[in-house]
Coordinates of C-alpha atoms and ligand atoms in Angstrom, one line a residue:
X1 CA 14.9 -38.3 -8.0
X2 CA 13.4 -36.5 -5.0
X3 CA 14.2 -33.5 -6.5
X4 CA 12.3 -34.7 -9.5
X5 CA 8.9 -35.2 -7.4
X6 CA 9.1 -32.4 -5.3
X7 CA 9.7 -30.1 -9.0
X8 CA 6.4 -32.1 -10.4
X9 CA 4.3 -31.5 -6.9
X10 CA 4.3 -27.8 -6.9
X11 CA 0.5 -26.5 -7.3
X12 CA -0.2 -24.8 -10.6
X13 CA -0.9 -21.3 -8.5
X14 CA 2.9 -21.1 -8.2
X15 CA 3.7 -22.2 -11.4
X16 CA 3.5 -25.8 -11.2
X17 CA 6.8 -27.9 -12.3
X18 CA 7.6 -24.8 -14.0
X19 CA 8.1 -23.5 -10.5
X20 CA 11.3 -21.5 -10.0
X21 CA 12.9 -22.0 -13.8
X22 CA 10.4 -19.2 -15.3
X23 CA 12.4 -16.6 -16.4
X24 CA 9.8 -14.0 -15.5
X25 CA 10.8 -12.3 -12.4
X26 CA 8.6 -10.7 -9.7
X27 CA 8.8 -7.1 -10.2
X28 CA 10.7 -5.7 -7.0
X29 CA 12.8 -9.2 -7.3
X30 CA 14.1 -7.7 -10.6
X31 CA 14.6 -3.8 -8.9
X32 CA 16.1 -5.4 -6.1
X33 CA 18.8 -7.4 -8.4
X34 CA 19.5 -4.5 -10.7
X35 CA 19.8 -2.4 -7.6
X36 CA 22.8 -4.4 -6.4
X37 CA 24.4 -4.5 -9.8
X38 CA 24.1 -1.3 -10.3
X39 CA 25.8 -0.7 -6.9
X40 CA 28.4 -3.2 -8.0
X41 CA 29.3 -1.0 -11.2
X42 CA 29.3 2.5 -9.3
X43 CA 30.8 1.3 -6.2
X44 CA 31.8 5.1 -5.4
X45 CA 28.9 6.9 -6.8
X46 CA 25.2 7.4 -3.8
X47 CA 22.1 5.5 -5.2
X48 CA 19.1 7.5 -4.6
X49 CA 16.4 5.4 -3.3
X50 CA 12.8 6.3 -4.5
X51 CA 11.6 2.7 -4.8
X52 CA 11.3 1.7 -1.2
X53 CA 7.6 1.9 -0.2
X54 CA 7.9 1.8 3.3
X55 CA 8.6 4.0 5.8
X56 CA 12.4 5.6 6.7
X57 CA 11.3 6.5 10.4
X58 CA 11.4 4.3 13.2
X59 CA 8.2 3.9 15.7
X60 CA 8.2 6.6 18.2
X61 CA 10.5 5.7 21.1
X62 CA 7.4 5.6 23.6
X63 CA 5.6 2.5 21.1
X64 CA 8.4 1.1 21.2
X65 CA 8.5 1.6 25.8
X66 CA 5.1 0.3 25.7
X67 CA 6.2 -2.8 23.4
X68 CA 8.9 -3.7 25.7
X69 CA 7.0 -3.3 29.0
X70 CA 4.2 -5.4 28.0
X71 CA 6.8 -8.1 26.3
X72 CA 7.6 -8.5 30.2
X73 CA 4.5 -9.6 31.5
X74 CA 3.2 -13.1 31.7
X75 CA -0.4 -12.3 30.4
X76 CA 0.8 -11.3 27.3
X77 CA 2.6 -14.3 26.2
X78 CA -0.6 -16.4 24.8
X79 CA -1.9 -17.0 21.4
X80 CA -3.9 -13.8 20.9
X81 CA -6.6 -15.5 18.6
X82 CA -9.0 -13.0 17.4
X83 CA -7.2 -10.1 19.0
X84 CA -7.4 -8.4 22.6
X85 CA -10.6 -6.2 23.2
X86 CA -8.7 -3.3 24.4
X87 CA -7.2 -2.8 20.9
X88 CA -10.8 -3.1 19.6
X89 CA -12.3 -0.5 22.1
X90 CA -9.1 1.5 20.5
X91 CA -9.7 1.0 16.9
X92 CA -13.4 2.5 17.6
X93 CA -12.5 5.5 19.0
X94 CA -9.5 6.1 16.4
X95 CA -12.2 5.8 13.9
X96 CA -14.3 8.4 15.7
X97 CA -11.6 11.1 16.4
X98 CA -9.6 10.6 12.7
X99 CA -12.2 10.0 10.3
X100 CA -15.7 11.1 11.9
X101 CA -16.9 7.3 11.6
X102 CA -19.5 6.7 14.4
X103 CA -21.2 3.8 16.0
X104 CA -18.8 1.0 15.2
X105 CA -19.4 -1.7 17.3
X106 CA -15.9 -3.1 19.3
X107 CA -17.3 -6.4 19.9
X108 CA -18.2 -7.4 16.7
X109 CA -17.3 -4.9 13.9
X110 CA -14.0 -4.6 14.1
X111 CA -11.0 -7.1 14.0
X112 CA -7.0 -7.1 14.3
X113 CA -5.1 -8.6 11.4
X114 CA -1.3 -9.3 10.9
X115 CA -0.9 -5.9 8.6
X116 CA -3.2 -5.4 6.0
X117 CA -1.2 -7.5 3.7
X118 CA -2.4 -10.6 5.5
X119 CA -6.1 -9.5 5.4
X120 CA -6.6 -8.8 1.9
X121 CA -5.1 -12.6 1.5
X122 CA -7.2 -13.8 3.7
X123 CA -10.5 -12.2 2.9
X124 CA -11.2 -14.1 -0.6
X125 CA -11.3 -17.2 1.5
X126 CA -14.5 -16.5 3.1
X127 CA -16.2 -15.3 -0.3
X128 CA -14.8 -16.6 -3.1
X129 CA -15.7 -20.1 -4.9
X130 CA -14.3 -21.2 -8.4
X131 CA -15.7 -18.6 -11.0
X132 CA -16.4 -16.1 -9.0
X133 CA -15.0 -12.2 -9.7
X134 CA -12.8 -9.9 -7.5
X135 CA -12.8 -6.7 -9.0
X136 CA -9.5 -4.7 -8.9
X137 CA -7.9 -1.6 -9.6
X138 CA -4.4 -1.5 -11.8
X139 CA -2.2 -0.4 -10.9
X140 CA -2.3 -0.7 -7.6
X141 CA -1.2 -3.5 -4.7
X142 CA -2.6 -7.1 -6.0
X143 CA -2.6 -9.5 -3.3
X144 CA -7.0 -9.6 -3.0
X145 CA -6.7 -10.3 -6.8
X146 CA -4.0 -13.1 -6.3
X147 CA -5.8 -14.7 -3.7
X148 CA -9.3 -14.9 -5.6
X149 CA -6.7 -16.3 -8.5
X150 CA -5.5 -19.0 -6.7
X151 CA -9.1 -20.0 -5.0
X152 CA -10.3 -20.3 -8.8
X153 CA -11.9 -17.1 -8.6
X154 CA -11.4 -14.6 -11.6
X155 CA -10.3 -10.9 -11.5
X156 CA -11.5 -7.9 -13.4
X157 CA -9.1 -5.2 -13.5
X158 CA -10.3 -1.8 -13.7
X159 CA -8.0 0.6 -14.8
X160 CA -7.2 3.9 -12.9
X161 CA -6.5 6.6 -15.7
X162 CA -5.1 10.2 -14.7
X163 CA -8.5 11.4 -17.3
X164 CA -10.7 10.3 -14.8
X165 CA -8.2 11.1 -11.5
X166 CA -7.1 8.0 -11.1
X167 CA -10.7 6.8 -9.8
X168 CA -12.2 3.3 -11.5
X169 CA -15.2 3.5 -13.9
X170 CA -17.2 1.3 -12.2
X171 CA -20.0 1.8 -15.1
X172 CA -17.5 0.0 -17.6
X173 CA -18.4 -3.1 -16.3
X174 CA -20.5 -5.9 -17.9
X175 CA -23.6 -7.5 -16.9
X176 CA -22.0 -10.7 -16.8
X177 CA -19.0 -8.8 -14.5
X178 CA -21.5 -7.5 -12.0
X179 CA -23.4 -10.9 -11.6
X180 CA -20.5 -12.9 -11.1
X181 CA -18.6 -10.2 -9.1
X182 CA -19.0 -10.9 -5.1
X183 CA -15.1 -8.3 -3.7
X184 CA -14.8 -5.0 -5.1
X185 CA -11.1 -3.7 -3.7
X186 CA -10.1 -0.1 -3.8
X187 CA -7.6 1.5 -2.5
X188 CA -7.3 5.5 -1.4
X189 CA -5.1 7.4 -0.8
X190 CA -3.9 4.8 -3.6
X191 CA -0.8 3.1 -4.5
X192 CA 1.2 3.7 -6.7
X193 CA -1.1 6.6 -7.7
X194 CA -0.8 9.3 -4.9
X195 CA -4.8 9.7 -5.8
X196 CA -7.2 10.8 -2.9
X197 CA -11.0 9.7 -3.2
X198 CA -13.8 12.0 -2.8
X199 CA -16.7 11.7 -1.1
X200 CA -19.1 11.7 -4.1
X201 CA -17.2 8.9 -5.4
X202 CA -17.2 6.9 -2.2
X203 CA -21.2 7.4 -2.5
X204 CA -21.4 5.9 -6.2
X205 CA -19.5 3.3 -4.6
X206 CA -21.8 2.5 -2.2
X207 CA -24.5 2.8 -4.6
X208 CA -22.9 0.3 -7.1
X209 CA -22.4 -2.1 -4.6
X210 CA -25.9 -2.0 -3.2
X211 CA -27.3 -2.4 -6.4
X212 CA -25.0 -5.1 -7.7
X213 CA -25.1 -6.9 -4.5
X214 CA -21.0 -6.6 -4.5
X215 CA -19.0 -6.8 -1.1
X216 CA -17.0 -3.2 -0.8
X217 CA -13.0 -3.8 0.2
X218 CA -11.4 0.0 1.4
X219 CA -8.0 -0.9 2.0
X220 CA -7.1 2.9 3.8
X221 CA -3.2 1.3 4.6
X222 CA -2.5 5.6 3.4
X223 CA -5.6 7.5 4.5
X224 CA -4.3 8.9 7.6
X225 CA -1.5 10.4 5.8
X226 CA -3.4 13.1 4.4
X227 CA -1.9 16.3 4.6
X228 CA -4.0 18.1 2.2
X229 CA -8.0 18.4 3.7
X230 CA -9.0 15.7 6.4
X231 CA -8.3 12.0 6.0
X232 CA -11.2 10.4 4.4
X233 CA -13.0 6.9 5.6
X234 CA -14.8 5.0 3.4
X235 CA -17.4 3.9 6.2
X236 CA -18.1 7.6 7.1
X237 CA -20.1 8.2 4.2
X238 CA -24.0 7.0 4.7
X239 CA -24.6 3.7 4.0
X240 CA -21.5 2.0 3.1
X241 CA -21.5 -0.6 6.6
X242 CA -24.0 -1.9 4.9
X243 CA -21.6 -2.9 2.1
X244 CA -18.5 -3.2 3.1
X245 CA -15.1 -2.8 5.2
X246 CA -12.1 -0.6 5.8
X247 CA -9.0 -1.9 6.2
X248 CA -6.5 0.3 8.7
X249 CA -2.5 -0.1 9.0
X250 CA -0.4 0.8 11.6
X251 CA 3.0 0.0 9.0
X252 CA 2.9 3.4 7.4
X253 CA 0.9 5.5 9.5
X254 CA 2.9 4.6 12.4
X255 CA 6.3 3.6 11.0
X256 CA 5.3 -0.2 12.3
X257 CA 5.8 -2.1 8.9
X258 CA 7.7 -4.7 10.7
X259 CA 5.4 -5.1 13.8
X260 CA 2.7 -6.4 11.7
X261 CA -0.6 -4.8 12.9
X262 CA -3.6 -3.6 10.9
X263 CA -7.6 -3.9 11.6
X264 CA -10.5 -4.1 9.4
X265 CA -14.0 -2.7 10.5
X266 CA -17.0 -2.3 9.1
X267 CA -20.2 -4.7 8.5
X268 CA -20.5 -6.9 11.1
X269 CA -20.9 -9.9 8.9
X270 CA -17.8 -10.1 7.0
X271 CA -15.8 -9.2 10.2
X272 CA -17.5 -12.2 11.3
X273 CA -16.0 -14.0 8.0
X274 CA -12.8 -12.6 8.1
X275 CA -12.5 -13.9 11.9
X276 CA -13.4 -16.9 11.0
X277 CA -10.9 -17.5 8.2
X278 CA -8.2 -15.8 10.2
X279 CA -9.0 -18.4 13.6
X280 CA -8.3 -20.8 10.6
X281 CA -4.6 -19.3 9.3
X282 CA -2.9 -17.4 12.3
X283 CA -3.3 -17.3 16.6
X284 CA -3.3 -13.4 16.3
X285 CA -0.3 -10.9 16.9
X286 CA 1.7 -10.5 19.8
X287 CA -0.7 -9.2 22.5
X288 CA 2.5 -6.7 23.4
X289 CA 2.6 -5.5 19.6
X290 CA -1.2 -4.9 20.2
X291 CA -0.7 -2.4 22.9
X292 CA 1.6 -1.1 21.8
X293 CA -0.7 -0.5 19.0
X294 CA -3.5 0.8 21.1
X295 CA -1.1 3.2 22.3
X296 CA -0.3 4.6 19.1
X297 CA -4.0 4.6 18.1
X298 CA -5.2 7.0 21.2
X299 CA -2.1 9.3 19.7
X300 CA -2.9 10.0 16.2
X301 CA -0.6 13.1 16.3
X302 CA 2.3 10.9 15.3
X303 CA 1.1 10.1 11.8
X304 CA 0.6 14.2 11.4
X305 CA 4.0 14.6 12.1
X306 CA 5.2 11.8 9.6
X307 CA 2.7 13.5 7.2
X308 CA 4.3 17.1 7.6
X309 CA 7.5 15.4 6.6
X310 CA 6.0 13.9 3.3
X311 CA 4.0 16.8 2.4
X312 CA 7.5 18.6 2.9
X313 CA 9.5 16.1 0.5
X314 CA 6.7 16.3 -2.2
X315 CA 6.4 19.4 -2.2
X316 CA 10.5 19.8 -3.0
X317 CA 10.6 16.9 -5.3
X318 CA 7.3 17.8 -7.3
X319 CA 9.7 21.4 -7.8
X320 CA 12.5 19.4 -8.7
X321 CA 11.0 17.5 -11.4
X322 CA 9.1 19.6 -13.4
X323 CA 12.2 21.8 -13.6
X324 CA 13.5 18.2 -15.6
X325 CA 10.3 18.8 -17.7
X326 CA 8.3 15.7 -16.0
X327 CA 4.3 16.9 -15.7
X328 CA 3.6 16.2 -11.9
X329 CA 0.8 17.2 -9.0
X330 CA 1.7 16.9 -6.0
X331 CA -0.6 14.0 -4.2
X332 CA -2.9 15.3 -1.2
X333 CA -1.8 12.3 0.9
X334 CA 0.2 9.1 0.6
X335 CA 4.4 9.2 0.3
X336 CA 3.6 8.2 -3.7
X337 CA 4.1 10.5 -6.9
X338 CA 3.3 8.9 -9.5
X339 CA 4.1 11.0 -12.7
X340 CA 4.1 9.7 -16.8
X341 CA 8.0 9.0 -18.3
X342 CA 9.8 10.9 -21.3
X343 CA 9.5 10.4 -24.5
X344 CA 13.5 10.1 -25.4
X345 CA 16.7 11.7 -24.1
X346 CA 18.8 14.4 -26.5
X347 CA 21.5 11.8 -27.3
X348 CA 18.6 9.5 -28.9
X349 CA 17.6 7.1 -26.3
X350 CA 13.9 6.4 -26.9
X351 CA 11.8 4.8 -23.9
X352 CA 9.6 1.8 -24.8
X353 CA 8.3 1.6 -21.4
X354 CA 8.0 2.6 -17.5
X355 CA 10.4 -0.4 -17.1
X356 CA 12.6 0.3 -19.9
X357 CA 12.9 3.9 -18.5
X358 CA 13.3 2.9 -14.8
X359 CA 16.3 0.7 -15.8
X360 CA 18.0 2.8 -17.8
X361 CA 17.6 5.5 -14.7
X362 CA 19.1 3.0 -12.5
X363 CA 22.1 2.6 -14.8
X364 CA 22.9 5.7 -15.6
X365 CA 21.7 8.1 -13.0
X366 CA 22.0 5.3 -10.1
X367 CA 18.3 6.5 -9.2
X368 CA 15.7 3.6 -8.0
X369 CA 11.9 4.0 -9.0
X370 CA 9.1 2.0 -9.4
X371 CA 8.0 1.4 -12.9
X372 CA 4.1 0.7 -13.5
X373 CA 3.2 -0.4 -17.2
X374 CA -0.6 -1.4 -16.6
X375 CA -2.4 1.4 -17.6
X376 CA 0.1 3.7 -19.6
X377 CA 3.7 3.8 -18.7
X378 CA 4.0 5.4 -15.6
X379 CA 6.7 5.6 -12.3
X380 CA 5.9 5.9 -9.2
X381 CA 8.8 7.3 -6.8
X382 CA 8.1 7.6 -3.2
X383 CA 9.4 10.1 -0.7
X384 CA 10.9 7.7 1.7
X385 CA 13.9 7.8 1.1
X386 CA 16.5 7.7 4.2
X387 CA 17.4 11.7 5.2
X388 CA 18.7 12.6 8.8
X389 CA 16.9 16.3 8.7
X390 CA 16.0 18.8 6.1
X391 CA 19.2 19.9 4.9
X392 CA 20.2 16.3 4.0
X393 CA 16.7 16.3 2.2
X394 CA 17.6 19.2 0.0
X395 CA 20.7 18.0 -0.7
X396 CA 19.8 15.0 -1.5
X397 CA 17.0 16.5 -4.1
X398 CA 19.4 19.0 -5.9
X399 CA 21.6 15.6 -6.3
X400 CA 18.3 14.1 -8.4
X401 CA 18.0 17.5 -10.3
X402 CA 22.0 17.7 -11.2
X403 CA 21.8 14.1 -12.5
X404 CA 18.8 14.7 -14.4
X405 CA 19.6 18.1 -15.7
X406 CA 22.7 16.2 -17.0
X407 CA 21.0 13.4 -19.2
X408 CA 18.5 15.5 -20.9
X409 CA 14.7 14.4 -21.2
X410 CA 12.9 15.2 -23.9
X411 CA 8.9 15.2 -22.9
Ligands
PLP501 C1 -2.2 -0.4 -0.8 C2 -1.5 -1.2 0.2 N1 -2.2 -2.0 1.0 C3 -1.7 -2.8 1.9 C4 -0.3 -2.8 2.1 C5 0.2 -3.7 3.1 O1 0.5 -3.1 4.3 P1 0.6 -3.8 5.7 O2 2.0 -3.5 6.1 O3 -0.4 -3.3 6.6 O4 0.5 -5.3 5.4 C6 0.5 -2.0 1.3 C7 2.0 -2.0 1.5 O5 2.7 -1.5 0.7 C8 -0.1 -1.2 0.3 O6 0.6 -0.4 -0.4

């Protein structure tokens, strides 16, 4: 009986009293399940993980000093609300030295969050009513599009095609699209893409969203991980505080995914929304995680040296795999590659799609990647995976190619 009204009070946004008997599974539900069953039938055999998307480092052992110094001290223990100024006053000058982005204001253009994750779910709140458009990117990370969804909002995906490098064609859209349209998300250095933006592109942006009157999300969770050129900021080219925001992360840039810590910047007035939606949903982060963050963003020389190690990963990988036959460029930033699947293998094994193809590398090579189907059928494998030092990276790269070389991949 209970269970009965409970199943029938679930809000259609989670499936309603469908809710938990669909047989549709989340995506990394279902790699995460045939990861363990693979496991379970090759109990002997190493799975080669190129699924995880977050980082295999710790935080540098002085973040995590900091963090347990100011953990001691009585006048961190409060609800942090909006966020300490300190880490504010930090996030402006991080913006200066890393990405050449002047005159933010610290008191009111800027804002913590709890990760960028928790932002982008939050931000719909303060712009989107029933009918209104987000406009997204696929593939790429859907939780702005998910949100508008479940306000009653409606989401336009724009698909990101290797013919036009992985960068939206914003010109596609309809009349109708661009009146209704009040978020437009993008995300570079993107996932699962690898892609970098340009400059030029960040400008048509801009342009597009002054004449359609469209609200500019940058979600940068990847930009300082640029090891190719400088890192790239949405806000540093002219004109695009008055459209928009950035969104910054420490997860990946600083090996924090678990601390939870991110900012947005940008036009004072949807800061202002955000913080108000966000005084409405959490009491801030931990005011130790927070300066422990502030240290970490007055040292921006520890994302270059997680960089170097990426760029050094890529670079091996990208070697590896087009010695399989697979076409891949190695990305200018981001710990994505993101590379098109084969045709068939010599024995006759035709792939129907990315997802077809990922499982059947899980099964018979015991390697974990991340299929993406949305806009042709593509993987995405990320160079994450756990390594004490070089040599275990090499080795662990000539174990891909051996198991590769051994199926047979016809392109
Ligand atoms: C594009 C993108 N944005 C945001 C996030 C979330 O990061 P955070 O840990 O800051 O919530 C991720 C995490 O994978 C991501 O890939």
């Amino acid at each position: 009986m209970t269970k009965t009204f409970i199943q029938q009070s679930f809000a259609e946004r989670i499936g309603g009293n469908k809710f938990g008997n669909d047989a549709v599974l989340y995506k990394f539900e279902k790699i995460k399940r045939a990861k363990r069953e693979a496991r379970k039938n090759n109990p002997t055999m190493e799975l080669i993980d190129l699924g995880v998307g977050e980082p295999d480092w710790m935080a540098e052992k002085e973040v995590i000093e900091v963090l347990y110094e100011q953990a001691k001290l009585r006048e961190n223990r409060g609800y942090a609300d909006n966020g300490i100024q300190v880490f504010k006053d930090a996030a402006v000058q991080y913006m200066e030295k890393v990405y050449q982005v002047y005159g933010l204001n610290s008191n009111n253009e800027v804002n913590h969050g709890i990760g960028s994750k928790s932002i982008l779910a939050l931000l719909p709140l303060a712009f989107i009513n029933p009918g209104d458009i987000t406009i997204m990117t696929v593939p790429g990370y859907p939780v702005m599009g998910t949100m508008t969804k479940a306000l009653g909002g409606e989401v336009v995906n724009l698909p990101l095609l290797a013919e036009n490098s992985f960068l939206p064609e914003l010109d596609s859209l309809t009349s109708m699209q661009r009146h209704k349209a009040k978020l437009l998300y993008i995300n570079y250095p993107n996932n699962p893409t690898g892609a970098t933006a340009t400059e030029e592109f960040f400008e048509k942006v801009v342009q597009f969203a002054k004449e359609n009157e469209i609200i500019v999300v940058s979600d940068a969770a990847y930009a300082a991980l640029t090891f190719e050129g400088q890192p790239l900021s949405f806000l540093s080219v002219e004109g695009a505080k008055d459209v928009g925001i950035e969104i910054h992360s420490l997860s990946k840039a600083f090996n924090m995914t678990g601390w939870r810590l991110a900012f947005v910047c940008g036009n004072e007035l949807v800061v202002k929304g955000f913080a108000t939606v966000k005084d409405d949903n959490d009491s801030g982060q931990f005011t130790a995680i927070q300066k422990a963050g502030v240290y970490c963003l007055q040292h921006p020389e520890i994302t270059k040296k997680t960089a170097l190690k990426y760029s050094r990963r890529h670079t091996m990988l990208v070697k590896a795999l087009k010695r399989i036959g697979f076409t891949v460029t190695k990305p200018r930033a981001s710990f994505y590659l993101y590379t098109g699947i084969p045709h068939s293998t010599k024995s006759g094994r035709c792939f129907t799609s990315a997802e077809d193809f990922s499982e059947f590398l899980l099964k018979e090579a015991l390697i974990s990647v991340v299929p993406w189907d949305d806009a042709g059928a593509y993987i995405r494998l990320s160079v994450t995976f756990e390594a004490r030092d070089e040599k275990e990276e090499e080795r662990i790269i000539s174990e891909i190619v051996r198991r590769l070389d051994n199926i047979g991949f016809i392109f």
